[in-house]
Short mmCIF file of C-alpha atoms in Angstrom, two decimals:
data_model
loop_
_atom_site.label_atom_id
_atom_site.label_comp_id
_atom_site.label_asym_id
_atom_site.label_seq_id
_atom_site.Cartn_x
_atom_site.Cartn_y
_atom_site.Cartn_z
CA UNK A 13 -25.86 83.24 138.73
CA UNK A 14 -22.58 84.98 138.25
CA UNK A 15 -19.30 83.19 137.60
CA UNK A 16 -16.32 83.73 139.79
CA UNK A 17 -13.10 83.96 137.90
CA UNK A 18 -10.03 83.11 139.90
CA UNK A 19 -6.82 84.79 138.81
CA UNK A 20 -8.44 86.80 136.09
CA UNK A 21 -7.52 90.13 137.63
CA UNK A 22 -3.85 89.31 138.18
CA UNK A 23 -1.64 92.34 137.60
CA UNK A 24 1.54 92.16 135.58
CA UNK A 25 4.81 92.78 137.43
CA UNK A 26 6.42 96.02 136.40
CA UNK A 27 9.74 95.42 134.56
CA UNK A 28 11.18 98.41 136.41
CA UNK A 29 10.42 96.73 139.76
CA UNK A 30 12.07 93.46 138.69
CA UNK A 31 15.18 95.24 137.39
CA UNK A 32 15.34 97.32 140.58
CA UNK A 33 15.27 94.21 142.74
CA UNK A 34 18.05 92.63 140.66
CA UNK A 35 20.22 95.76 140.90
CA UNK A 36 19.66 95.91 144.67
CA UNK A 37 20.65 92.23 145.02
CA UNK A 38 23.84 92.79 142.99
CA UNK A 39 24.70 95.89 145.02
CA UNK A 40 24.27 94.01 148.31
CA UNK A 41 26.43 91.15 147.03
CA UNK A 42 29.17 93.55 145.93
CA UNK A 43 29.03 95.40 149.25
CA UNK A 44 29.51 92.09 151.02
CA UNK A 45 32.78 91.39 149.15
CA UNK A 46 35.52 93.06 151.17
CA UNK A 47 37.83 95.48 149.39
CA UNK A 48 41.46 94.58 150.07
CA UNK A 49 43.61 97.62 149.38
CA UNK A 50 46.83 95.62 149.88
CA UNK A 51 45.97 93.55 146.80
CA UNK A 52 45.35 96.59 144.60
CA UNK A 53 48.50 97.26 142.51
CA UNK A 54 47.18 100.68 141.48
CA UNK A 55 47.39 102.00 145.05
CA UNK A 56 50.56 103.46 146.60
CA UNK A 57 52.81 100.89 148.28
CA UNK A 58 52.76 102.61 151.71
CA UNK A 59 48.97 102.45 151.90
CA UNK A 60 48.94 98.84 150.79
CA UNK A 61 51.46 97.91 153.49
CA UNK A 62 49.49 99.75 156.21
CA UNK A 63 46.31 97.99 155.07
CA UNK A 64 47.93 94.55 155.16
CA UNK A 65 49.63 95.09 158.51
CA UNK A 66 46.35 96.31 159.99
CA UNK A 67 44.61 93.12 158.92
CA UNK A 68 47.30 90.73 160.20
CA UNK A 69 47.05 89.00 163.56
CA UNK A 70 50.12 88.71 165.78
CA UNK A 71 50.38 85.02 164.83
CA UNK A 72 50.37 85.91 161.10
CA UNK A 73 53.06 88.58 161.61
CA UNK A 74 55.30 86.15 163.50
CA UNK A 75 54.76 83.46 160.86
CA UNK A 76 55.69 85.85 158.06
CA UNK A 77 59.03 86.58 159.76
CA UNK A 78 59.89 82.88 160.08
CA UNK A 79 62.01 80.96 157.59
CA UNK A 80 61.95 77.18 157.92
CA UNK A 81 64.07 74.50 156.28
CA UNK A 82 62.60 72.56 153.39
CA UNK A 83 63.04 69.29 155.30
CA UNK A 84 60.30 70.25 157.79
CA UNK A 85 58.06 72.11 155.34
CA UNK A 86 54.72 71.07 153.89
CA UNK A 87 51.75 72.92 152.44
CA UNK A 88 49.89 72.31 155.72
CA UNK A 89 52.74 73.69 157.85
CA UNK A 90 52.94 76.80 155.64
CA UNK A 91 49.16 77.29 155.87
CA UNK A 92 48.72 76.57 159.58
CA UNK A 93 51.68 78.61 160.82
CA UNK A 94 51.58 81.40 158.17
CA UNK A 95 55.21 80.68 157.21
CA UNK A 96 56.75 83.48 155.17
CA UNK A 97 59.84 81.76 153.78
CA UNK A 98 61.34 78.33 153.14
CA UNK A 99 65.02 77.63 152.52
CA UNK A 100 66.67 74.71 150.79
CA UNK A 101 69.92 74.66 152.72
CA UNK A 102 73.09 73.11 151.31
CA UNK A 103 72.21 69.75 149.80
CA UNK A 104 68.50 69.99 150.66
CA UNK A 105 66.71 68.54 147.64
CA UNK A 106 63.21 67.17 146.99
CA UNK A 107 64.70 63.82 145.98
CA UNK A 108 67.77 62.13 144.52
CA UNK A 109 68.50 63.45 141.02
CA UNK A 110 65.50 65.81 141.24
CA UNK A 111 64.59 67.37 137.90
CA UNK A 112 63.58 71.01 137.48
CA UNK A 113 59.97 69.82 137.18
CA UNK A 114 60.18 68.13 140.60
CA UNK A 115 61.53 71.37 142.11
CA UNK A 116 58.70 73.36 140.52
CA UNK A 117 56.08 70.91 141.78
CA UNK A 118 57.52 71.02 145.32
CA UNK A 119 57.64 74.82 145.49
CA UNK A 120 54.16 75.14 143.96
CA UNK A 121 52.76 72.86 146.69
CA UNK A 122 54.27 75.08 149.37
CA UNK A 123 52.96 78.15 147.55
CA UNK A 124 49.44 76.69 147.44
CA UNK A 125 49.55 76.41 151.24
CA UNK A 126 50.57 80.06 151.54
CA UNK A 127 47.96 81.29 149.08
CA UNK A 128 45.16 79.38 150.83
CA UNK A 129 45.55 81.38 154.04
CA UNK A 130 43.09 84.12 154.98
CA UNK A 131 45.30 86.88 153.56
CA UNK A 132 46.88 84.91 150.68
CA UNK A 133 50.43 86.22 151.15
CA UNK A 134 52.84 84.53 148.69
CA UNK A 135 55.74 82.51 150.05
CA UNK A 136 59.40 83.38 149.49
CA UNK A 137 61.48 80.33 148.55
CA UNK A 138 65.23 80.51 148.99
CA UNK A 139 68.02 78.21 147.87
CA UNK A 140 71.53 78.10 149.31
CA UNK A 141 73.27 78.26 145.96
CA UNK A 142 76.23 80.66 146.22
CA UNK A 143 78.36 78.48 143.91
CA UNK A 144 75.60 77.82 141.40
CA UNK A 145 72.48 75.76 141.73
CA UNK A 146 74.16 72.37 141.90
CA UNK A 147 71.18 70.87 143.77
CA UNK A 148 69.22 70.53 140.51
CA UNK A 149 70.30 67.38 138.72
CA UNK A 150 72.22 68.12 135.48
CA UNK A 151 72.08 71.89 136.07
CA UNK A 152 74.79 74.10 134.60
CA UNK A 153 77.02 75.38 137.39
CA UNK A 154 78.45 78.81 136.77
CA UNK A 155 81.66 80.07 138.39
CA UNK A 156 81.58 81.45 141.89
CA UNK A 157 81.28 85.27 142.04
CA UNK A 158 84.62 85.68 143.85
CA UNK A 159 86.21 83.56 141.13
CA UNK A 160 84.77 85.83 138.47
CA UNK A 161 86.13 88.84 140.34
CA UNK A 162 89.56 87.27 140.61
CA UNK A 163 89.75 86.81 136.83
CA UNK A 164 89.81 90.56 136.29
#
């Protein structure tokens, strides 16, 4: 009576086949990642702008043209309405006697909202500080530009 051997004739997988499958999987994964020309600093600015504008919805374009006051801003507002700019108007501060670190933390929170949007467009933060940035507690206030001009 003959013996039946199970699995004895199993063929070895070719290393070329395994490597080929891995390369194909990596290629498909890379093809799935979308190339965003507007994020590529090596490309000409005009092409980057056209690429970004072509990707933006009307709501995103409107949001980017809007500047809101710091008093109504939050990371969620920036993210949900695609806000392009926030302004600290005269006397608008994150808190009484706010330190530079508190200002940085506040602006970084707004920026995180902007960067978490679909397109990740950075926020512009403005401060009404013609006479020097006197909203930062203990900041050095430099002379007004017109005053500097008048000294000449």
